[in-house]
Amino acid sequence: MNQKESHPKDEDDDFTLNTSSAEPLELDDQYTKPKSICWGRCHPMMFRKGNPAVVIGPHWPLFICAFLLFFFIGCLFIFLRANDEPLIFYTTLIVGINQCVSYLIVSLINPGIANVERIDIEKNQQSNQKTWYCKVCKLIQVKETQHCLDCDICIQEYDHHCPWTGKCIGKGNIKQFYYFIISTIVFTIFNLVLIILKFKEQEAKAKKQ
Ligand SMILES: [Zn+2]
Ligand SMILES: [Zn+2]
């Protein structure tokens, strides 16, 4: 999942901060925020305080397909439990809705696009933290920021690019991503156990007859 080991910054010196670069950085005071914000292949929407609250990734068709699949499977299980005890029916309903909503959240929120963050270079240099310059985004990368080749944008605390959510998993949505994974495991185990129990119940009824 974590692709940090294979990052080109480890092999390519071009990513090292070069103050005598032929292409000057247009920085906002001592900060690394570029004057012109680019979004790569991501589609930001619904801005809050200048930052995008909702970001659709480049693989949005896969996100829509996966969401429809989760929605369909969730509805199917809810429909199958329609005549069961209220406790089983409502638990299936809550588990299904929770799984779909957690998927929607992780797929829609900003994964942590780096060029909207103001990073103080001086403070960063004082702490002797290594910095790299991304030529594509024209910004200085710090704090495990990496450039995603699929999204074509720098992502803070980049974890991996997830085609199923349509975009990257980074600082902005990593917690929601783990919550979605847990929700999916709970959804799968819960429905699998119910199927096995129902199957055994029907088998016992058939033997009695
Ligand atoms: Zn970049
Ligand atoms: Zn990406």
PDB file of C-alpha atoms and ligand atoms in Angstrom:
ATOM      1  CA  MET A   1       0.000   0.000   0.000  1.00  0.00           C
ATOM      2  CA  ASN A   2       2.720   2.425   1.003  1.00  0.00           C
ATOM      3  CA  GLN A   3       4.828   3.313  -2.005  1.00  0.00           C
ATOM      4  CA  LYS A   4       7.195   5.665  -0.225  1.00  0.00           C
ATOM      5  CA  GLU A   5      10.178   3.382  -0.814  1.00  0.00           C
ATOM      6  CA  SER A   6       9.921   3.720  -4.584  1.00  0.00           C
ATOM      7  CA  HIS A   7       9.600   7.486  -4.677  1.00  0.00           C
ATOM      8  CA  PRO A   8      11.750   9.055  -7.392  1.00  0.00           C
ATOM      9  CA  LYS A   9      13.128  11.622  -4.937  1.00  0.00           C
ATOM     10  CA  ASP A  10      15.364   8.862  -3.557  1.00  0.00           C
ATOM     11  CA  GLU A  11      17.073   8.333  -6.905  1.00  0.00           C
ATOM     12  CA  ASP A  12      16.625  11.604  -8.738  1.00  0.00           C
ATOM     13  CA  ASP A  13      18.655  14.604  -7.602  1.00  0.00           C
ATOM     14  CA  ASP A  14      16.469  16.879  -9.752  1.00  0.00           C
ATOM     15  CA  PHE A  15      13.897  16.799  -6.977  1.00  0.00           C
ATOM     16  CA  THR A  16      16.382  18.357  -4.530  1.00  0.00           C
ATOM     17  CA  LEU A  17      15.686  22.002  -3.772  1.00  0.00           C
ATOM     18  CA  ASN A  18      17.658  24.075  -6.222  1.00  0.00           C
ATOM     19  CA  THR A  19      17.641  27.765  -5.429  1.00  0.00           C
ATOM     20  CA  SER A  20      19.463  28.634  -8.690  1.00  0.00           C
ATOM     21  CA  SER A  21      16.725  27.020 -10.769  1.00  0.00           C
ATOM     22  CA  ALA A  22      16.283  28.498 -14.262  1.00  0.00           C
ATOM     23  CA  GLU A  23      12.562  28.545 -13.573  1.00  0.00           C
ATOM     24  CA  PRO A  24      12.066  30.919 -10.626  1.00  0.00           C
ATOM     25  CA  LEU A  25       9.542  30.081  -7.979  1.00  0.00           C
ATOM     26  CA  GLU A  26       6.779  32.600  -7.579  1.00  0.00           C
ATOM     27  CA  LEU A  27       6.311  32.257  -3.869  1.00  0.00           C
ATOM     28  CA  ASP A  28       3.961  34.043  -1.553  1.00  0.00           C
ATOM     29  CA  ASP A  29       6.408  35.803   0.866  1.00  0.00           C
ATOM     30  CA  GLN A  30       8.440  33.207   2.757  1.00  0.00           C
ATOM     31  CA  TYR A  31       5.849  30.541   2.130  1.00  0.00           C
ATOM     32  CA  THR A  32       5.864  27.858  -0.516  1.00  0.00           C
ATOM     33  CA  LYS A  33       2.363  28.498  -1.734  1.00  0.00           C
ATOM     34  CA  PRO A  34       2.545  29.105  -5.489  1.00  0.00           C
ATOM     35  CA  LYS A  35       0.686  32.133  -6.778  1.00  0.00           C
ATOM     36  CA  SER A  36      -1.186  30.129  -9.368  1.00  0.00           C
ATOM     37  CA  ILE A  37      -2.852  27.098  -7.867  1.00  0.00           C
ATOM     38  CA  CYS A  38      -3.070  24.062 -10.103  1.00  0.00           C
ATOM     39  CA  TRP A  39      -5.163  20.999  -9.393  1.00  0.00           C
ATOM     40  CA  GLY A  40      -3.530  18.439 -11.678  1.00  0.00           C
ATOM     41  CA  ARG A  41      -6.112  15.960 -12.907  1.00  0.00           C
ATOM     42  CA  CYS A  42      -8.317  16.452  -9.832  1.00  0.00           C
ATOM     43  CA  HIS A  43     -11.576  18.381  -9.928  1.00  0.00           C
ATOM     44  CA  PRO A  44     -12.045  20.532  -6.817  1.00  0.00           C
ATOM     45  CA  MET A  45     -15.537  21.729  -5.863  1.00  0.00           C
ATOM     46  CA  MET A  46     -17.320  23.319  -2.934  1.00  0.00           C
ATOM     47  CA  PHE A  47     -14.571  25.581  -1.603  1.00  0.00           C
ATOM     48  CA  ARG A  48     -14.405  26.445   2.088  1.00  0.00           C
ATOM     49  CA  LYS A  49     -12.009  29.248   3.184  1.00  0.00           C
ATOM     50  CA  GLY A  50     -10.177  28.948  -0.155  1.00  0.00           C
ATOM     51  CA  ASN A  51      -9.608  25.208   0.220  1.00  0.00           C
ATOM     52  CA  PRO A  52     -11.647  22.631  -1.683  1.00  0.00           C
ATOM     53  CA  ALA A  53     -13.915  20.638   0.628  1.00  0.00           C
ATOM     54  CA  VAL A  54     -14.869  18.224  -2.139  1.00  0.00           C
ATOM     55  CA  VAL A  55     -12.368  16.844  -4.672  1.00  0.00           C
ATOM     56  CA  ILE A  56     -13.261  14.417  -7.453  1.00  0.00           C
ATOM     57  CA  GLY A  57     -10.284  12.344  -8.622  1.00  0.00           C
ATOM     58  CA  PRO A  58      -9.200  11.500 -12.178  1.00  0.00           C
ATOM     59  CA  HIS A  59     -10.628   7.968 -11.915  1.00  0.00           C
ATOM     60  CA  TRP A  60     -14.142   9.189 -11.125  1.00  0.00           C
ATOM     61  CA  PRO A  61     -15.871   6.630 -13.455  1.00  0.00           C
ATOM     62  CA  LEU A  62     -14.414   3.809 -11.303  1.00  0.00           C
ATOM     63  CA  PHE A  63     -15.626   5.621  -8.173  1.00  0.00           C
ATOM     64  CA  ILE A  64     -19.186   5.806  -9.588  1.00  0.00           C
ATOM     65  CA  CYS A  65     -19.108   2.103 -10.615  1.00  0.00           C
ATOM     66  CA  ALA A  66     -17.807   1.042  -7.174  1.00  0.00           C
ATOM     67  CA  PHE A  67     -20.393   3.187  -5.387  1.00  0.00           C
ATOM     68  CA  LEU A  68     -23.255   1.711  -7.467  1.00  0.00           C
ATOM     69  CA  LEU A  69     -21.911  -1.783  -6.709  1.00  0.00           C
ATOM     70  CA  PHE A  70     -21.755  -1.114  -2.937  1.00  0.00           C
ATOM     71  CA  PHE A  71     -25.211   0.498  -3.073  1.00  0.00           C
ATOM     72  CA  PHE A  72     -26.705  -2.433  -5.001  1.00  0.00           C
ATOM     73  CA  ILE A  73     -25.167  -5.077  -2.686  1.00  0.00           C
ATOM     74  CA  GLY A  74     -26.294  -3.083   0.393  1.00  0.00           C
ATOM     75  CA  CYS A  75     -29.880  -2.818  -0.949  1.00  0.00           C
ATOM     76  CA  LEU A  76     -29.895  -6.533  -1.804  1.00  0.00           C
ATOM     77  CA  PHE A  77     -28.990  -7.559   1.767  1.00  0.00           C
ATOM     78  CA  ILE A  78     -31.515  -5.099   3.238  1.00  0.00           C
ATOM     79  CA  PHE A  79     -34.202  -6.505   0.911  1.00  0.00           C
ATOM     80  CA  LEU A  80     -33.292 -10.104   1.922  1.00  0.00           C
ATOM     81  CA  ARG A  81     -33.739  -9.207   5.625  1.00  0.00           C
ATOM     82  CA  ALA A  82     -37.037  -7.343   5.088  1.00  0.00           C
ATOM     83  CA  ASN A  83     -39.093 -10.123   6.705  1.00  0.00           C
ATOM     84  CA  ASP A  84     -36.649 -10.874   9.531  1.00  0.00           C
ATOM     85  CA  GLU A  85     -36.812  -9.722  13.135  1.00  0.00           C
ATOM     86  CA  PRO A  86     -36.593  -5.906  13.499  1.00  0.00           C
ATOM     87  CA  LEU A  87     -33.196  -6.212  15.261  1.00  0.00           C
ATOM     88  CA  ILE A  88     -31.646  -8.099  12.323  1.00  0.00           C
ATOM     89  CA  PHE A  89     -33.328  -5.866   9.722  1.00  0.00           C
ATOM     90  CA  TYR A  90     -32.274  -2.573  11.329  1.00  0.00           C
ATOM     91  CA  THR A  91     -28.723  -3.823  12.011  1.00  0.00           C
ATOM     92  CA  THR A  92     -28.417  -4.805   8.313  1.00  0.00           C
ATOM     93  CA  LEU A  93     -29.769  -1.365   7.363  1.00  0.00           C
ATOM     94  CA  ILE A  94     -27.299   0.513   9.610  1.00  0.00           C
ATOM     95  CA  VAL A  95     -24.311  -1.630   8.535  1.00  0.00           C
ATOM     96  CA  GLY A  96     -25.217  -1.123   4.828  1.00  0.00           C
ATOM     97  CA  ILE A  97     -25.751   2.644   5.096  1.00  0.00           C
ATOM     98  CA  ASN A  98     -22.555   3.024   7.154  1.00  0.00           C
ATOM     99  CA  GLN A  99     -20.526   1.194   4.487  1.00  0.00           C
ATOM    100  CA  CYS A 100     -21.921   3.278   1.596  1.00  0.00           C
ATOM    101  CA  VAL A 101     -21.584   6.606   3.437  1.00  0.00           C
ATOM    102  CA  SER A 102     -18.002   5.877   4.583  1.00  0.00           C
ATOM    103  CA  TYR A 103     -17.102   5.086   0.958  1.00  0.00           C
ATOM    104  CA  LEU A 104     -18.698   8.327  -0.264  1.00  0.00           C
ATOM    105  CA  ILE A 105     -16.812  10.382   2.346  1.00  0.00           C
ATOM    106  CA  VAL A 106     -13.375   8.899   1.590  1.00  0.00           C
ATOM    107  CA  SER A 107     -13.971   9.332  -2.159  1.00  0.00           C
ATOM    108  CA  LEU A 108     -15.197  12.921  -2.020  1.00  0.00           C
ATOM    109  CA  ILE A 109     -13.142  14.807   0.560  1.00  0.00           C
ATOM    110  CA  ASN A 110      -9.878  16.571  -0.208  1.00  0.00           C
ATOM    111  CA  PRO A 111      -7.034  14.005   0.071  1.00  0.00           C
ATOM    112  CA  GLY A 112      -4.598  16.768   1.041  1.00  0.00           C
ATOM    113  CA  ILE A 113      -3.609  18.608  -2.137  1.00  0.00           C
ATOM    114  CA  ALA A 114      -0.300  20.196  -1.188  1.00  0.00           C
ATOM    115  CA  ASN A 115      -0.368  23.480  -3.048  1.00  0.00           C
ATOM    116  CA  VAL A 116      -3.059  24.964  -0.865  1.00  0.00           C
ATOM    117  CA  GLU A 117      -0.974  24.509   2.295  1.00  0.00           C
ATOM    118  CA  ARG A 118       1.259  27.321   3.508  1.00  0.00           C
ATOM    119  CA  ILE A 119       4.570  25.868   4.623  1.00  0.00           C
ATOM    120  CA  ASP A 120       7.125  28.042   6.352  1.00  0.00           C
ATOM    121  CA  ILE A 121      10.496  27.365   4.660  1.00  0.00           C
ATOM    122  CA  GLU A 122      12.568  29.037   7.374  1.00  0.00           C
ATOM    123  CA  LYS A 123      11.044  26.950  10.143  1.00  0.00           C
ATOM    124  CA  ASN A 124      11.450  23.876   7.996  1.00  0.00           C
ATOM    125  CA  GLN A 125      15.136  24.610   7.315  1.00  0.00           C
ATOM    126  CA  GLN A 126      15.763  25.228  11.012  1.00  0.00           C
ATOM    127  CA  SER A 127      14.401  21.795  11.830  1.00  0.00           C
ATOM    128  CA  ASN A 128      16.864  20.298   9.270  1.00  0.00           C
ATOM    129  CA  GLN A 129      13.998  18.509   7.579  1.00  0.00           C
ATOM    130  CA  LYS A 130      14.807  17.483   3.997  1.00  0.00           C
ATOM    131  CA  THR A 131      12.942  19.335   1.282  1.00  0.00           C
ATOM    132  CA  TRP A 132      12.399  18.533  -2.390  1.00  0.00           C
ATOM    133  CA  TYR A 133      11.185  20.674  -5.191  1.00  0.00           C
ATOM    134  CA  CYS A 134       8.371  19.415  -7.442  1.00  0.00           C
ATOM    135  CA  LYS A 135       8.880  20.829 -10.914  1.00  0.00           C
ATOM    136  CA  VAL A 136       5.337  19.965 -12.003  1.00  0.00           C
ATOM    137  CA  CYS A 137       3.496  21.699  -9.139  1.00  0.00           C
ATOM    138  CA  LYS A 138       6.281  24.279  -8.671  1.00  0.00           C
ATOM    139  CA  LEU A 139       6.324  23.836  -4.917  1.00  0.00           C
ATOM    140  CA  ILE A 140       8.665  22.683  -2.200  1.00  0.00           C
ATOM    141  CA  GLN A 141       7.704  19.325  -0.794  1.00  0.00           C
ATOM    142  CA  VAL A 142       7.929  18.742   2.934  1.00  0.00           C
ATOM    143  CA  LYS A 143       6.320  16.454   5.494  1.00  0.00           C
ATOM    144  CA  GLU A 144       6.143  13.338   3.314  1.00  0.00           C
ATOM    145  CA  THR A 145       4.491  15.175   0.440  1.00  0.00           C
ATOM    146  CA  GLN A 146       4.745  13.256  -2.828  1.00  0.00           C
ATOM    147  CA  HIS A 147       3.715  13.899  -6.385  1.00  0.00           C
ATOM    148  CA  CYS A 148       1.058  11.439  -7.614  1.00  0.00           C
ATOM    149  CA  LEU A 149       1.549  10.588 -11.284  1.00  0.00           C
ATOM    150  CA  ASP A 150      -2.131   9.633 -11.705  1.00  0.00           C
ATOM    151  CA  CYS A 151      -3.557  12.793 -10.134  1.00  0.00           C
ATOM    152  CA  ASP A 152      -0.597  14.863 -11.403  1.00  0.00           C
ATOM    153  CA  ILE A 153      -0.527  16.852  -8.187  1.00  0.00           C
ATOM    154  CA  CYS A 154       1.434  16.858  -4.905  1.00  0.00           C
ATOM    155  CA  ILE A 155      -0.385  15.216  -1.991  1.00  0.00           C
ATOM    156  CA  GLN A 156       0.484  15.805   1.658  1.00  0.00           C
ATOM    157  CA  GLU A 157       1.413  12.644   3.602  1.00  0.00           C
ATOM    158  CA  TYR A 158       0.784  10.605   0.466  1.00  0.00           C
ATOM    159  CA  ASP A 159      -0.156   6.999   1.225  1.00  0.00           C
ATOM    160  CA  HIS A 160      -1.188   5.581  -2.153  1.00  0.00           C
ATOM    161  CA  HIS A 161      -3.320   6.251  -5.229  1.00  0.00           C
ATOM    162  CA  CYS A 162      -6.596   4.321  -4.939  1.00  0.00           C
ATOM    163  CA  PRO A 163      -8.388   3.941  -8.308  1.00  0.00           C
ATOM    164  CA  TRP A 164     -11.534   2.652  -6.522  1.00  0.00           C
ATOM    165  CA  THR A 165     -11.999   5.947  -4.724  1.00  0.00           C
ATOM    166  CA  GLY A 166     -10.914   7.702  -7.929  1.00  0.00           C
ATOM    167  CA  LYS A 167      -7.997   9.541  -6.342  1.00  0.00           C
ATOM    168  CA  CYS A 168      -5.202   9.596  -3.764  1.00  0.00           C
ATOM    169  CA  ILE A 169      -5.263   8.628  -0.123  1.00  0.00           C
ATOM    170  CA  GLY A 170      -3.298  11.171   1.877  1.00  0.00           C
ATOM    171  CA  LYS A 171      -3.338  13.421   4.913  1.00  0.00           C
ATOM    172  CA  GLY A 172      -6.908  14.617   4.257  1.00  0.00           C
ATOM    173  CA  ASN A 173      -8.646  11.256   3.948  1.00  0.00           C
ATOM    174  CA  ILE A 174      -6.390   8.586   5.464  1.00  0.00           C
ATOM    175  CA  LYS A 175      -8.465   8.278   8.688  1.00  0.00           C
ATOM    176  CA  GLN A 176     -11.688   8.047   6.663  1.00  0.00           C
ATOM    177  CA  PHE A 177     -10.010   5.431   4.451  1.00  0.00           C
ATOM    178  CA  TYR A 178      -9.210   3.199   7.453  1.00  0.00           C
ATOM    179  CA  TYR A 179     -12.771   3.715   8.725  1.00  0.00           C
ATOM    180  CA  PHE A 180     -14.096   2.637   5.312  1.00  0.00           C
ATOM    181  CA  ILE A 181     -11.890  -0.505   5.383  1.00  0.00           C
ATOM    182  CA  ILE A 182     -13.216  -1.395   8.876  1.00  0.00           C
ATOM    183  CA  SER A 183     -16.817  -0.697   7.740  1.00  0.00           C
ATOM    184  CA  THR A 184     -16.352  -2.988   4.728  1.00  0.00           C
ATOM    185  CA  ILE A 185     -14.920  -5.790   6.915  1.00  0.00           C
ATOM    186  CA  VAL A 186     -17.850  -5.415   9.369  1.00  0.00           C
ATOM    187  CA  PHE A 187     -20.357  -5.351   6.454  1.00  0.00           C
ATOM    188  CA  THR A 188     -18.847  -8.489   4.870  1.00  0.00           C
ATOM    189  CA  ILE A 189     -18.516 -10.521   8.098  1.00  0.00           C
ATOM    190  CA  PHE A 190     -21.988  -9.524   9.357  1.00  0.00           C
ATOM    191  CA  ASN A 191     -23.759 -10.474   6.113  1.00  0.00           C
ATOM    192  CA  LEU A 192     -21.682 -13.631   5.653  1.00  0.00           C
ATOM    193  CA  VAL A 193     -22.544 -14.834   9.189  1.00  0.00           C
ATOM    194  CA  LEU A 194     -26.243 -14.091   8.535  1.00  0.00           C
ATOM    195  CA  ILE A 195     -26.169 -16.071   5.269  1.00  0.00           C
ATOM    196  CA  ILE A 196     -24.518 -19.079   6.997  1.00  0.00           C
ATOM    197  CA  LEU A 197     -27.006 -18.942   9.918  1.00  0.00           C
ATOM    198  CA  LYS A 198     -29.999 -18.706   7.554  1.00  0.00           C
ATOM    199  CA  PHE A 199     -28.648 -21.563   5.455  1.00  0.00           C
ATOM    200  CA  LYS A 200     -28.212 -23.771   8.549  1.00  0.00           C
ATOM    201  CA  GLU A 201     -31.698 -22.800   9.764  1.00  0.00           C
ATOM    202  CA  GLN A 202     -33.240 -23.875   6.440  1.00  0.00           C
ATOM    203  CA  GLU A 203     -31.200 -27.090   6.470  1.00  0.00           C
ATOM    204  CA  ALA A 204     -32.470 -27.933   9.983  1.00  0.00           C
ATOM    205  CA  LYS A 205     -36.080 -27.224   8.870  1.00  0.00           C
ATOM    206  CA  ALA A 206     -35.656 -29.486   5.815  1.00  0.00           C
ATOM    207  CA  LYS A 207     -34.324 -32.335   7.996  1.00  0.00           C
ATOM    208  CA  LYS A 208     -37.341 -32.062  10.347  1.00  0.00           C
ATOM    209  CA  GLN A 209     -39.726 -32.368   7.426  1.00  0.00           C
TER     210      GLN A 209
HETATM  211 ZN    ZN B   1       3.865  17.849  -7.562  1.00  0.00          ZN
HETATM  212 ZN    ZN B   2      -3.410  10.156  -7.044  1.00  0.00          ZN
END
